[in-house]
Amino acid sequence: MVAEVIIDTSVKTLNKTFDYEIPTDLDIKVGSRVFVPFGNQKVLAEGIVVNIKEASEFKIKPIAGLQEEQIADDYLELAKFMAHRYFCNIADCLRLMLPPGRTNKNVDNRIKEKKINCISLSKTREEIEDAIENKIIKSQKQIDVLEFLLDNNNSSMQDIELFTDATAAVVTALQKKGFIDKVPTKVERNPFIHKVDKQTSNLELTDEQQAAFDEISSNLNTANEYLVFGVTGSGKTEIYLQLIGKTLAKGKSSIMLVPEISLTPQTVDRFIARFGEENIAVLHSKLSIGERFDQWMKIKEGKAKIIIGARSAIFAPVQNLGLIVIDEEHDESYESESNPRYNAIEVAEYLKDTVGVPLVLGSATPDMKSFYRARQGEIKLLTLKNRANQSTLPTVDIVDLRDELANGNKSMISEKLREEIQANLDNNQQTILFLNRRGFASFVMCKDCGETIKCDRCDITLTYHKYENKLKCHYCGNERAMVSECPSCHSKNITSLGAGTQKLEEEIQSLFPGVSTIRMDADTVSKKNSHEEILNKFKTENINILIGTQMVVKGHDFPNVTLVGVIAADNDLNFGDFRASERTFQTLTQVAGRAGRGEVPGRVVIQTYNPEHYAIELSKTQNYEEFFDTEIEVRKALKYPPFCDIIVAEMSSKNKNELLKVASSLHAYLKDRVINEKFGVLLYSPVPSPIDKIKDRYRMRIIIKCKYDEKINDLMNGALNTFYNMKVLTARLAIELNPNNMQ
Ligand code: ADP
Ligand code: ZN
Ligand code: ZN
């Protein structure tokens, strides 16, 4: 018998099957993970059997060995569906479904330890890939360790030994070469950080909750899709808890997805308090590889029947799936920004249909597309208009920053917001200030020639970080010392413009002497639990003001926070993206939802230069439906999703000439097919991407507006094959449908 095998690689030209003979002593089935000799590689390649047939037309070699973990048939089908839908290799998709660490070494000798050396990379992905390509690193074991760390940075030596064949000597050699560091870190193999003692039972549902619950729970064996549309605090989570409870009582499992950022112990604790730790597995990227492995096995063995996790938890090896819940379904984090660029909601919809289970989406500010589909009757809409615990929605004030300037107030804080903060300080209540920009000033400019200082690897203005006195690139992490003269005209007349969270904190300190503040942004949140530590500190030490970026927006519940200030609501509006208004409205509504979760009603102050913009004006009443009705007309008029789909074919290369050449060839190919086969699409010419250089790679894109269907999919998959058959040197092509980030 002959097996058709897919090799585990992202190389586009290898996204096909290769025939191998099945040795009689190996139990090979479709879905078996195998080792095979491949090309003239000295080490065996990993692969997966996707089909079995009688004979091959080629002269073939036998399969060399069988790996431990197999892929279930239905997950193999899912991977095929994803490769087709997201224009990537089947192997890329299968990797998401394998146990964390992805090799088959014996895993019984794991050692538990409290404080251990974690191994972390001291070079960037580019530098490491270059070093391997240029044979600076030659040893296969060293390459294995580096590649393992690229996926699992900050792993313990135990984990490295467990998941690669390397010994401590290999790691030491890499350390001497300057590729890695050893950092002493506390490691907790149990991701349930603190014990939950209290137990909770089902709350008595309000009428609105009961109606939503009844509708779903009486159809638990049907592949229905629901949208639970309810204001913040309307008790959506309580509905999920009771649905999951009912599913558990039937002996079935549930997957509950939440945005990465709201996977806090607070969220997890609510589930533990209701169902007990032993029934629950938690999966997210902040867990160490060992922890993820433990959780994965707990699910696979059927011990954990409730899986709570971020995006990738949709691929958990769940046994006997009965329900999928996706909270904050509008959140961007459900869409992967790296290959494979999948959307977890679409994967959930696939599982809903193939397994035959309900899918429950929830949000206070649904994605435009979901709400449109709900209005069209494709999704069942369940609405909750009132807060469950009778607390009132906050009052919202909008401050026009142009008036502040006219009145000579150059500070980041308007008169109104200053008064409100003072009132909160006087009453010992807490405040959150939201600013969607980290660093001290957004950029540094020469007053004489107008030059801004940019990253030399990306076409991006560097951000000033005052405490370190450095300029940083928020795209590639590149940094340099703050300049004292203009690199272009050598003038010393340098100024900083715009404002980030660091500057805001400094202004607050000087406006309110003696105030206690804490800052939460990508610079202060880096270590494993730091996000958590900041929030806990803010809560337990009753710190006056929390200053933060996007991270402060979601899911947290602070009873003593009665004031939220939005420093610049326009930051997102000026983003060249068709979703700008939607994002702005969503963010403002979510931020406002942080105020007044306790007894005292909340106040929100929104500062803006565009008070008349509907996304800002309507956030005053937090009237989502009115926003939807306005925005949907705009989308219709401009032919944007959900009325039309946008495909972005993004090409990049280190060589500008090569990029220009492949871009025009690809465009010619597409144009030819579009004209000859009478596609009803709008095909645009290749243009430089909004950020036309990132990490030394030049970028161009071709945009297509169309109504996505199988025929378009075929066109784009054809383009992908054509592109990689052009014998490109360094060029890459990524195709994305309605990408989250149009930059
Ligand atoms: P959402 O997920 O919609 O933001 P939650 O489920 O977190 O809402 O509920 C908000 C608050 O109301 C929580 O403190 C929760 O315990 C409480 N709550 C939810 N449902 C009820 C209910 N039926 N009776 C009393 N309190 C409730
Ligand atoms: Zn850069
Ligand atoms: Zn200058």
Coordinates of C-alpha atoms in Angstrom, one line a residue, residues 391-621:
S391 CA -26.5 49.4 38.1
T392 CA -27.0 52.3 35.7
L393 CA -25.0 53.0 32.6
P394 CA -22.5 55.8 33.1
T395 CA -23.1 59.4 32.0
V396 CA -20.9 60.5 29.2
D397 CA -19.5 64.0 28.5
I398 CA -17.8 65.0 25.3
V399 CA -15.2 67.7 25.4
D400 CA -14.2 69.6 22.3
L401 CA -10.4 69.9 22.4
R402 CA -10.5 72.8 19.9
D403 CA -12.2 74.9 22.5
E404 CA -9.5 74.0 25.0
L405 CA -6.8 75.2 22.7
A406 CA -8.8 78.4 22.0
N407 CA -8.9 79.0 25.7
G408 CA -5.2 78.6 26.0
N409 CA -5.2 75.1 27.6
K410 CA -2.2 73.3 26.0
S411 CA -2.3 70.4 28.5
M412 CA -3.5 66.9 27.6
I413 CA -6.2 67.3 30.2
S414 CA -9.2 69.4 29.6
E415 CA -10.7 71.7 32.2
K416 CA -13.7 69.3 32.6
L417 CA -11.6 66.2 33.0
R418 CA -9.3 68.0 35.5
E419 CA -12.3 68.9 37.7
E420 CA -13.6 65.3 37.5
I421 CA -10.3 63.8 38.4
Q422 CA -10.0 66.2 41.3
A423 CA -13.5 65.2 42.5
N424 CA -12.5 61.6 42.4
L425 CA -9.3 62.3 44.4
D426 CA -11.4 64.2 47.0
N427 CA -13.8 61.2 47.3
N428 CA -11.1 58.6 47.3
Q429 CA -12.5 57.0 44.2
Q430 CA -10.4 55.6 41.4
T431 CA -9.9 56.8 37.8
I432 CA -8.8 55.2 34.6
L433 CA -7.3 57.3 31.8
F434 CA -7.2 55.8 28.4
L435 CA -4.7 56.8 25.7
N436 CA -4.2 54.7 22.7
R437 CA -0.5 55.5 22.3
R438 CA 2.5 54.4 24.4
G439 CA 5.8 56.2 24.9
F440 CA 6.4 59.8 25.8
A441 CA 5.7 61.6 22.6
S442 CA 4.6 60.0 19.5
F443 CA 7.4 61.3 17.4
V444 CA 10.5 63.6 17.2
M445 CA 10.7 66.3 14.5
C446 CA 13.3 68.8 13.3
K447 CA 11.9 72.3 13.5
D448 CA 14.1 73.5 10.7
C449 CA 13.7 71.0 8.0
G450 CA 10.6 69.2 9.2
E451 CA 12.2 65.8 9.1
T452 CA 10.8 63.2 11.5
I453 CA 13.2 60.5 12.7
K454 CA 12.2 57.1 11.2
C455 CA 13.3 53.5 11.7
D456 CA 15.9 52.7 9.2
R457 CA 14.5 49.2 8.7
C458 CA 10.8 50.2 8.5
D459 CA 9.1 53.2 7.0
I460 CA 7.8 54.1 10.5
T461 CA 8.4 57.1 12.7
L462 CA 10.2 56.2 15.9
T463 CA 8.5 56.8 19.2
Y464 CA 10.3 58.6 22.0
H465 CA 10.6 56.8 25.3
K466 CA 11.7 59.3 27.9
Y467 CA 12.7 57.1 30.9
E468 CA 15.2 55.2 28.8
N469 CA 15.9 58.3 26.6
K470 CA 15.5 56.1 23.5
L471 CA 13.7 56.2 20.2
K472 CA 11.9 52.9 19.5
C473 CA 10.3 51.3 16.5
H474 CA 6.9 49.8 17.5
Y475 CA 7.0 47.6 14.5
C476 CA 10.3 45.8 14.7
G477 CA 11.5 46.7 18.1
N478 CA 14.6 48.5 16.8
E479 CA 15.8 51.2 19.1
R480 CA 18.4 54.0 19.1
A481 CA 19.5 56.7 21.6
M482 CA 17.6 59.9 21.5
V483 CA 19.2 62.3 19.0
S484 CA 20.5 65.7 19.8
E485 CA 20.6 66.9 16.3
C486 CA 18.7 66.3 13.1
P487 CA 20.3 63.4 11.1
S488 CA 19.4 65.2 7.9
C489 CA 20.3 68.9 8.3
H490 CA 22.2 68.7 11.6
S491 CA 20.1 71.4 13.2
K492 CA 19.9 71.1 17.0
N493 CA 16.3 72.5 17.0
I494 CA 14.7 69.1 17.8
T495 CA 11.2 68.9 19.2
S496 CA 8.8 66.2 20.3
L497 CA 5.2 66.2 19.1
G498 CA 2.1 64.2 20.1
A499 CA 1.8 62.5 23.4
G500 CA 1.9 58.9 24.7
T501 CA 1.1 57.3 28.0
Q502 CA 4.5 58.2 29.6
K503 CA 4.0 61.9 29.0
L504 CA 0.4 61.6 30.2
E505 CA 1.6 60.1 33.5
E506 CA 4.1 62.9 33.9
E507 CA 1.5 65.6 33.3
I508 CA -0.9 64.0 35.8
Q509 CA 1.9 63.9 38.4
S510 CA 2.5 67.6 38.0
L511 CA -1.2 68.6 37.8
F512 CA -2.1 66.7 40.9
P513 CA 0.9 66.6 43.3
G514 CA 1.0 63.6 45.5
V515 CA -1.3 61.5 43.3
S516 CA -0.6 57.8 43.0
T517 CA -0.5 56.5 39.5
I518 CA 0.2 53.2 37.7
R519 CA 0.8 52.7 34.0
M520 CA -0.2 49.7 31.9
D521 CA 1.1 49.5 28.3
A522 CA 3.3 47.3 26.2
D523 CA 6.4 48.8 28.0
T524 CA 5.3 48.0 31.5
V525 CA 3.6 44.7 30.6
S526 CA 6.2 42.2 29.5
K527 CA 6.9 39.5 32.1
K528 CA 4.5 36.7 32.5
N529 CA 2.1 38.0 35.1
S530 CA 2.9 41.6 34.9
H531 CA -0.5 42.5 33.4
E532 CA -2.1 40.8 36.3
E533 CA 0.2 42.4 38.9
I534 CA -0.5 45.9 37.6
L535 CA -4.3 45.3 37.8
N536 CA -4.1 43.7 41.2
K537 CA -1.9 46.5 42.6
F538 CA -4.3 49.1 41.2
K539 CA -7.2 47.3 42.9
T540 CA -5.7 46.3 46.3
E541 CA -3.6 49.3 46.9
N542 CA -6.4 51.6 45.8
I543 CA -4.1 53.6 43.5
N544 CA -5.7 56.8 42.4
I545 CA -5.2 56.6 38.7
L546 CA -4.6 53.8 36.2
I547 CA -3.1 55.1 32.9
G548 CA -3.1 52.8 30.0
T549 CA -3.5 51.9 26.3
Q550 CA -5.9 49.4 24.7
M551 CA -5.1 47.0 27.5
V552 CA -7.2 48.8 30.1
V553 CA -10.3 48.6 27.9
K554 CA -11.5 45.1 28.3
G555 CA -13.3 42.9 30.8
H556 CA -12.0 44.1 34.1
D557 CA -14.3 44.8 36.9
F558 CA -13.2 47.5 39.4
P559 CA -16.0 48.5 41.7
N560 CA -14.2 51.6 43.0
V561 CA -13.6 53.0 39.5
T562 CA -16.2 55.8 38.9
L563 CA -14.4 57.9 36.3
V564 CA -13.0 57.0 32.9
G565 CA -11.2 59.7 30.8
V566 CA -10.5 59.2 27.1
I567 CA -7.6 61.5 26.3
A568 CA -7.8 61.5 22.5
A569 CA -10.8 59.7 21.0
D570 CA -9.7 60.6 17.5
N571 CA -6.5 58.4 17.5
D572 CA -8.3 55.6 15.8
L573 CA -10.4 57.7 13.5
N574 CA -7.4 59.0 11.6
F575 CA -6.4 55.5 10.6
G576 CA -6.7 54.8 6.9
D577 CA -9.1 51.8 7.4
F578 CA -12.7 51.2 6.5
R579 CA -13.2 49.9 10.1
A580 CA -12.0 53.2 11.7
S581 CA -15.5 54.4 12.8
E582 CA -16.5 50.9 14.0
R583 CA -13.3 50.6 16.1
T584 CA -13.7 54.0 17.6
F585 CA -17.3 53.4 18.6
Q586 CA -16.5 49.9 20.0
T587 CA -13.5 51.2 22.0
L588 CA -15.3 54.2 23.5
T589 CA -18.3 52.0 24.5
Q590 CA -16.0 49.4 26.1
V591 CA -13.9 52.0 27.9
A592 CA -17.1 53.6 29.2
G593 CA -18.2 50.2 30.4
R594 CA -15.3 50.2 32.9
A595 CA -16.9 53.1 34.9
G596 CA -19.4 52.6 37.7
R597 CA -19.6 48.8 37.9
G598 CA -20.2 49.1 41.6
E599 CA -22.8 51.0 43.7
V600 CA -21.8 54.6 42.6
P601 CA -22.8 55.5 39.1
G602 CA -19.9 56.1 36.7
R603 CA -18.9 59.2 34.7
V604 CA -17.0 59.2 31.4
V605 CA -15.2 62.2 29.8
I606 CA -14.3 61.8 26.2
Q607 CA -11.9 64.4 24.7
T608 CA -11.9 64.8 21.0
Y609 CA -11.2 67.1 18.0
N610 CA -14.2 65.6 16.1
P611 CA -17.1 65.9 18.5
E612 CA -19.6 65.9 15.6
H613 CA -18.4 62.6 14.2
Y614 CA -21.2 60.0 14.6
A615 CA -18.9 57.3 16.1
I616 CA -18.1 59.7 18.9
E617 CA -21.4 61.4 19.2
L618 CA -23.3 58.1 19.5
S619 CA -20.9 56.7 22.1
K620 CA -22.5 59.3 24.4
T621 CA -25.7 57.3 24.6

